[in-house]
């Protein structure tokens, strides 16, 4: 007969075993295109409900949401009910950041207009955050376009510093936007069941992406650094986030704030990448170190049937 202590001992041993299999990991969650990537294709009540579900899933995760203020407008005017959606984020203890006013990419926009779009992107955000004794301090480049030459990069760095911003990099870059487009199109067509059927594959795909960038981190730094995951405020994540976050927790991830993740010295690595594409910072650092082609091989791809459903040619 096993006494009470004996059972306790077995439970402890089992817990230790599980811990040994799953290494402790850290991840900062970042969610872009608030209040919603899909303001143009859903009615206000659906958007409000999705916003509430995303907030509920992210509460307590130390996530940061990145806002495009043009998405607060209805018929050219800032809609107070949409501002309230953002206030709900802050009230839930989730920080907000600046993702420019209109989501124009730096590589298609003159730097003067880009800087204006950053300032236009905090007209609502700055006073709103002041209600919570906070100020916007994170900046996320639309399309992760971070500048194609040294002059623009230096000017933007100085501008962001002057206005109290720090760049929020991404390490787990991914094709979530393609799943989201497929999901939205199926919802538009009234095919809710088919849309929901995409979620298990989406979660598997996102986990595979995490695994890929964990390996990239090991190859570059000899260890796993805290990752920064990017996804968007959309119908897909309103429905899939609880499952996705549960999967990541099972993978050993503790969700930390951006300050904690970026305190890792890896994030001070030089970034000489000046290419056009919006890629993972792990790859920017690898390019800076002139890693061979093999370094980038094996990245999980969005399956063809999802590309087809989304009407997207390729990633
Ligand atoms: Zn975006």
Short mmCIF file of C-alpha atoms and ligand atoms in Angstrom, two decimals:
data_model
loop_
_atom_site.label_atom_id
_atom_site.label_comp_id
_atom_site.label_asym_id
_atom_site.label_seq_id
_atom_site.Cartn_x
_atom_site.Cartn_y
_atom_site.Cartn_z
CA UNK A 1 0.00 0.00 0.00
CA UNK A 2 1.33 3.43 -0.89
CA UNK A 3 0.97 6.00 1.90
CA UNK A 4 0.05 9.59 1.29
CA UNK A 5 3.68 10.67 1.10
CA UNK A 6 4.39 7.89 -1.38
CA UNK A 7 1.73 9.13 -3.80
CA UNK A 8 3.06 12.65 -3.34
CA UNK A 9 6.55 11.38 -4.18
CA UNK A 10 5.32 9.73 -7.38
CA UNK A 11 3.51 12.92 -8.42
CA UNK A 12 6.69 14.94 -7.81
CA UNK A 13 8.79 12.46 -9.78
CA UNK A 14 6.31 12.56 -12.68
CA UNK A 15 6.30 16.36 -12.64
CA UNK A 16 10.12 16.35 -12.73
CA UNK A 17 10.03 13.99 -15.70
CA UNK A 18 7.64 16.26 -17.61
CA UNK A 19 9.82 19.26 -16.79
CA UNK A 20 12.89 17.42 -18.08
CA UNK A 21 11.19 16.77 -21.43
CA UNK A 22 10.03 20.35 -21.94
CA UNK A 23 12.75 22.96 -21.43
CA UNK A 24 11.64 26.24 -19.88
CA UNK A 25 11.21 28.81 -22.61
CA UNK A 26 10.26 32.48 -22.79
CA UNK A 27 8.17 34.30 -25.34
CA UNK A 28 6.79 37.80 -25.72
CA UNK A 29 3.45 37.92 -27.56
CA UNK A 30 2.82 40.80 -29.95
CA UNK A 31 -0.42 41.32 -31.82
CA UNK A 32 -0.62 43.77 -34.70
CA UNK A 33 -3.22 45.80 -36.60
CA UNK A 34 -5.47 46.74 -33.68
CA UNK A 35 -8.34 47.30 -33.29
CA UNK A 36 -8.82 44.71 -36.07
CA UNK A 37 -7.18 43.65 -39.29
CA UNK A 38 -10.70 43.15 -40.66
CA UNK A 39 -12.48 46.45 -39.89
CA UNK A 40 -13.68 46.63 -43.48
CA UNK A 41 -15.19 43.15 -43.65
CA UNK A 42 -17.17 42.63 -40.44
CA UNK A 43 -19.93 44.52 -38.66
CA UNK A 44 -19.27 46.46 -35.45
CA UNK A 45 -20.86 43.91 -33.13
CA UNK A 46 -18.77 41.07 -34.60
CA UNK A 47 -15.63 43.20 -34.31
CA UNK A 48 -16.46 44.08 -30.70
CA UNK A 49 -17.03 40.41 -29.81
CA UNK A 50 -13.73 39.36 -31.43
CA UNK A 51 -11.89 42.14 -29.62
CA UNK A 52 -13.30 40.93 -26.31
CA UNK A 53 -12.31 37.31 -27.00
CA UNK A 54 -8.75 38.28 -27.94
CA UNK A 55 -8.41 40.38 -24.77
CA UNK A 56 -9.76 37.51 -22.65
CA UNK A 57 -7.21 35.11 -24.17
CA UNK A 58 -4.29 37.53 -23.75
CA UNK A 59 -5.05 38.71 -20.23
CA UNK A 60 -2.10 38.00 -17.97
CA UNK A 61 0.27 37.15 -20.84
CA UNK A 62 2.12 40.54 -20.85
CA UNK A 63 1.34 40.87 -24.58
CA UNK A 64 1.66 44.16 -26.47
CA UNK A 65 -0.97 45.19 -29.05
CA UNK A 66 0.04 47.45 -31.95
CA UNK A 67 -2.45 50.01 -33.22
CA UNK A 68 -3.21 51.53 -36.63
CA UNK A 69 -5.31 54.58 -35.80
CA UNK A 70 -6.90 54.73 -39.25
CA UNK A 71 -8.67 51.52 -38.20
CA UNK A 72 -10.39 53.53 -35.44
CA UNK A 73 -12.19 55.60 -38.05
CA UNK A 74 -15.65 55.12 -39.46
CA UNK A 75 -16.45 57.38 -42.44
CA UNK A 76 -13.28 59.38 -41.80
CA UNK A 77 -13.97 60.07 -38.11
CA UNK A 78 -12.54 58.42 -35.03
CA UNK A 79 -15.37 56.26 -33.64
CA UNK A 80 -15.59 56.48 -29.85
CA UNK A 81 -16.84 52.89 -29.55
CA UNK A 82 -13.71 51.66 -31.33
CA UNK A 83 -11.53 53.74 -29.02
CA UNK A 84 -13.35 52.00 -26.18
CA UNK A 85 -12.19 48.65 -27.60
CA UNK A 86 -8.59 49.86 -27.14
CA UNK A 87 -9.39 51.17 -23.66
CA UNK A 88 -10.57 47.63 -22.86
CA UNK A 89 -7.07 46.37 -23.76
CA UNK A 90 -5.44 48.84 -21.38
CA UNK A 91 -8.02 48.14 -18.66
CA UNK A 92 -7.10 44.44 -18.96
CA UNK A 93 -3.48 45.38 -18.26
CA UNK A 94 -2.30 44.85 -21.85
CA UNK A 95 0.12 47.43 -23.19
CA UNK A 96 -0.42 49.14 -26.54
CA UNK A 97 2.14 50.34 -29.07
CA UNK A 98 2.34 52.35 -32.29
CA UNK A 99 2.13 50.57 -35.68
CA UNK A 100 1.82 53.84 -37.70
CA UNK A 101 -1.43 55.56 -38.58
CA UNK A 102 -2.06 53.96 -41.96
CA UNK A 103 0.11 50.83 -42.13
CA UNK A 104 2.22 52.05 -45.05
CA UNK A 105 5.49 50.17 -45.43
CA UNK A 106 8.74 52.09 -44.97
CA UNK A 107 10.08 50.79 -48.29
CA UNK A 108 7.23 52.36 -50.26
CA UNK A 109 6.98 55.58 -48.25
CA UNK A 110 9.24 58.66 -48.13
CA UNK A 111 10.76 58.96 -44.66
CA UNK A 112 9.05 62.35 -44.04
CA UNK A 113 5.60 60.82 -44.66
CA UNK A 114 6.52 57.76 -42.61
CA UNK A 115 7.48 59.91 -39.63
CA UNK A 116 4.20 61.83 -39.96
CA UNK A 117 2.34 58.51 -39.95
CA UNK A 118 4.05 57.59 -36.67
CA UNK A 119 2.92 60.87 -35.08
CA UNK A 120 -0.57 60.52 -36.59
CA UNK A 121 -0.54 57.01 -35.10
CA UNK A 122 -0.48 58.35 -31.52
CA UNK A 123 -3.13 61.10 -31.69
CA UNK A 124 -5.63 58.86 -29.91
CA UNK A 125 -3.16 56.45 -28.37
CA UNK A 126 -1.12 58.96 -26.36
CA UNK A 127 -4.04 60.58 -24.49
CA UNK A 128 -5.76 57.20 -24.12
CA UNK A 129 -2.69 55.66 -22.50
CA UNK A 130 -2.32 58.75 -20.30
CA UNK A 131 -5.65 57.73 -18.72
CA UNK A 132 -3.71 54.73 -17.40
CA UNK A 133 -0.58 56.76 -16.54
CA UNK A 134 1.24 55.22 -19.45
CA UNK A 135 2.75 56.47 -22.70
CA UNK A 136 3.31 54.63 -25.97
CA UNK A 137 6.87 53.33 -26.03
CA UNK A 138 6.90 50.41 -28.51
CA UNK A 139 7.04 50.77 -32.26
CA UNK A 140 6.40 47.98 -34.77
CA UNK A 141 7.22 48.51 -38.45
CA UNK A 142 4.33 47.60 -40.79
CA UNK A 143 5.40 44.56 -42.91
CA UNK A 144 8.55 44.53 -40.72
CA UNK A 145 10.08 46.88 -43.29
CA UNK A 146 12.94 48.37 -41.30
CA UNK A 147 14.82 50.41 -43.93
CA UNK A 148 16.88 49.59 -47.00
CA UNK A 149 19.77 51.95 -46.45
CA UNK A 150 21.84 53.27 -43.58
CA UNK A 151 20.64 56.87 -43.94
CA UNK A 152 16.94 56.01 -43.54
CA UNK A 153 17.71 53.58 -40.74
CA UNK A 154 19.74 56.16 -38.82
CA UNK A 155 17.13 58.88 -39.33
CA UNK A 156 14.27 56.63 -38.20
CA UNK A 157 16.25 55.39 -35.18
CA UNK A 158 16.86 59.00 -34.11
CA UNK A 159 13.20 59.93 -34.70
CA UNK A 160 11.92 56.98 -32.66
CA UNK A 161 14.35 57.70 -29.82
CA UNK A 162 13.35 61.37 -29.79
CA UNK A 163 9.69 60.39 -29.39
CA UNK A 164 10.34 57.78 -26.72
CA UNK A 165 9.93 54.68 -28.86
CA UNK A 166 11.84 51.44 -29.03
CA UNK A 167 11.54 49.05 -31.97
CA UNK A 168 9.70 45.81 -31.21
CA UNK A 169 11.50 43.15 -33.26
CA UNK A 170 9.98 39.79 -34.25
CA UNK A 171 11.80 36.47 -34.11
CA UNK A 172 8.96 34.04 -34.85
CA UNK A 173 7.85 35.53 -38.16
CA UNK A 174 5.16 33.47 -39.84
CA UNK A 175 2.40 33.11 -42.43
CA UNK A 176 -0.46 33.50 -39.95
CA UNK A 177 -1.88 36.24 -42.18
CA UNK A 178 -2.52 33.64 -44.90
CA UNK A 179 -4.49 31.39 -42.53
CA UNK A 180 -6.35 34.51 -41.36
CA UNK A 181 -7.28 35.47 -44.90
CA UNK A 182 -8.54 31.96 -45.66
CA UNK A 183 -10.49 32.01 -42.39
CA UNK A 184 -12.08 35.40 -43.15
CA UNK A 185 -13.05 34.36 -46.68
CA UNK A 186 -14.73 31.20 -45.38
CA UNK A 187 -16.63 33.24 -42.77
CA UNK A 188 -17.68 35.69 -45.50
CA UNK A 189 -19.08 32.72 -47.43
CA UNK A 190 -21.03 31.54 -44.38
CA UNK A 191 -18.78 28.48 -44.02
CA UNK A 192 -18.15 28.69 -40.28
CA UNK A 193 -17.54 24.94 -39.87
CA UNK A 194 -14.95 24.88 -42.66
CA UNK A 195 -13.28 27.94 -41.16
CA UNK A 196 -13.03 26.35 -37.70
CA UNK A 197 -11.61 23.21 -39.31
CA UNK A 198 -8.49 25.27 -40.20
CA UNK A 199 -7.61 25.89 -36.55
CA UNK A 200 -5.85 22.58 -35.67
CA UNK A 201 -3.60 22.91 -38.75
CA UNK A 202 -2.95 26.56 -37.93
CA UNK A 203 -1.87 25.71 -34.38
CA UNK A 204 0.40 22.89 -35.64
CA UNK A 205 1.91 25.28 -38.18
CA UNK A 206 2.60 27.97 -35.58
CA UNK A 207 4.22 25.43 -33.27
CA UNK A 208 6.39 24.20 -36.14
CA UNK A 209 7.47 27.80 -36.76
CA UNK A 210 8.41 28.15 -33.10
CA UNK A 211 10.44 24.95 -33.30
CA UNK A 212 12.21 26.22 -36.43
CA UNK A 213 13.21 29.50 -34.77
CA UNK A 214 14.23 27.72 -31.56
CA UNK A 215 16.69 25.77 -33.72
CA UNK A 216 17.80 28.93 -35.52
CA UNK A 217 18.44 30.51 -32.12
CA UNK A 218 20.54 27.52 -31.05
CA UNK A 219 22.55 27.63 -34.27
CA UNK A 220 23.19 31.35 -33.91
CA UNK A 221 23.64 31.78 -30.16
CA UNK A 222 24.19 28.21 -28.92
CA UNK A 223 21.02 28.48 -26.83
CA UNK A 224 17.37 29.40 -27.06
CA UNK A 225 16.79 33.10 -26.60
CA UNK A 226 13.42 34.53 -25.51
CA UNK A 227 11.32 34.61 -28.68
CA UNK A 228 9.00 37.37 -29.90
CA UNK A 229 5.91 36.05 -31.68
CA UNK A 230 3.89 38.10 -34.16
CA UNK A 231 0.23 37.57 -34.99
CA UNK A 232 -2.74 39.83 -35.76
CA UNK A 233 -6.07 40.95 -34.35
CA UNK A 234 -8.46 39.03 -36.58
CA UNK A 235 -11.32 36.51 -36.58
CA UNK A 236 -8.93 33.57 -36.76
CA UNK A 237 -7.13 34.48 -33.55
CA UNK A 238 -10.34 35.51 -31.78
CA UNK A 239 -11.31 31.84 -32.20
CA UNK A 240 -7.91 30.11 -32.11
CA UNK A 241 -5.90 31.96 -29.45
CA UNK A 242 -6.90 29.82 -26.42
CA UNK A 243 -5.82 26.66 -28.28
CA UNK A 244 -2.66 28.27 -29.67
CA UNK A 245 -1.54 29.67 -26.31
CA UNK A 246 -2.26 26.35 -24.59
CA UNK A 247 -0.05 24.61 -27.17
CA UNK A 248 2.76 27.10 -26.58
CA UNK A 249 2.49 26.66 -22.80
CA UNK A 250 2.76 22.90 -23.28
CA UNK A 251 5.92 23.58 -25.26
CA UNK A 252 7.36 25.12 -22.12
CA UNK A 253 6.78 28.76 -22.95
CA UNK A 254 6.24 31.29 -20.21
CA UNK A 255 4.85 34.52 -21.63
CA UNK A 256 6.98 37.50 -20.66
CA UNK A 257 6.81 41.19 -21.47
CA UNK A 258 8.89 42.71 -24.25
CA UNK A 259 11.24 44.39 -21.76
CA UNK A 260 12.14 41.00 -20.29
CA UNK A 261 12.58 39.31 -23.68
CA UNK A 262 14.67 42.16 -25.10
CA UNK A 263 16.87 42.32 -22.00
CA UNK A 264 18.55 39.20 -23.38
CA UNK A 265 21.93 40.25 -24.85
CA UNK A 266 21.01 38.53 -28.14
CA UNK A 267 18.80 41.52 -28.92
CA UNK A 268 21.85 43.76 -28.97
CA UNK A 269 23.27 41.78 -31.90
CA UNK A 270 24.29 43.95 -34.87
CA UNK A 271 21.71 44.12 -37.67
CA UNK A 272 23.28 44.89 -41.04
CA UNK A 273 20.27 43.59 -43.00
CA UNK A 274 19.05 46.22 -45.46
CA UNK A 275 16.97 43.97 -47.71
CA UNK A 276 13.41 44.50 -48.86
CA UNK A 277 11.71 41.61 -47.08
CA UNK A 278 10.13 41.73 -43.64
CA UNK A 279 11.94 38.80 -42.05
CA UNK A 280 12.69 37.42 -38.59
CA UNK A 281 15.36 39.27 -36.61
CA UNK A 282 17.06 35.89 -36.12
CA UNK A 283 17.52 35.82 -39.89
CA UNK A 284 18.67 39.48 -39.97
CA UNK A 285 21.34 38.62 -37.42
CA UNK A 286 22.27 35.45 -39.36
CA UNK A 287 22.61 37.51 -42.56
CA UNK A 288 24.79 39.98 -40.65
CA UNK A 289 27.01 37.05 -39.68
CA UNK A 290 27.02 35.83 -43.30
CA UNK A 291 25.66 32.40 -42.39
CA UNK A 292 25.56 29.89 -45.28
CA UNK A 293 22.35 29.11 -47.17
CA UNK A 294 21.83 25.92 -45.13
CA UNK A 295 21.13 28.06 -42.07
CA UNK A 296 17.76 29.11 -43.48
CA UNK A 297 16.63 25.70 -44.75
CA UNK A 298 13.72 23.73 -43.36
CA UNK A 299 11.38 26.61 -42.55
CA UNK A 300 7.79 25.31 -42.33
CA UNK A 301 5.56 26.43 -45.21
CA UNK A 302 1.86 27.25 -45.27
CA UNK A 303 0.18 24.20 -46.93
CA UNK A 304 -1.01 24.60 -50.52
CA UNK A 305 -4.70 24.08 -49.65
CA UNK A 306 -4.53 27.03 -47.24
CA UNK A 307 -2.83 29.20 -49.86
CA UNK A 308 -5.57 28.21 -52.29
CA UNK A 309 -8.34 29.01 -49.82
CA UNK A 310 -6.72 32.39 -49.14
CA UNK A 311 -6.22 33.10 -52.85
CA UNK A 312 -2.53 33.75 -52.13
CA UNK A 313 0.15 32.71 -54.64
CA UNK A 314 2.91 32.21 -52.11
CA UNK A 315 4.40 33.46 -48.85
ZN1 LIG B 1 0.65 45.18 -39.42
#
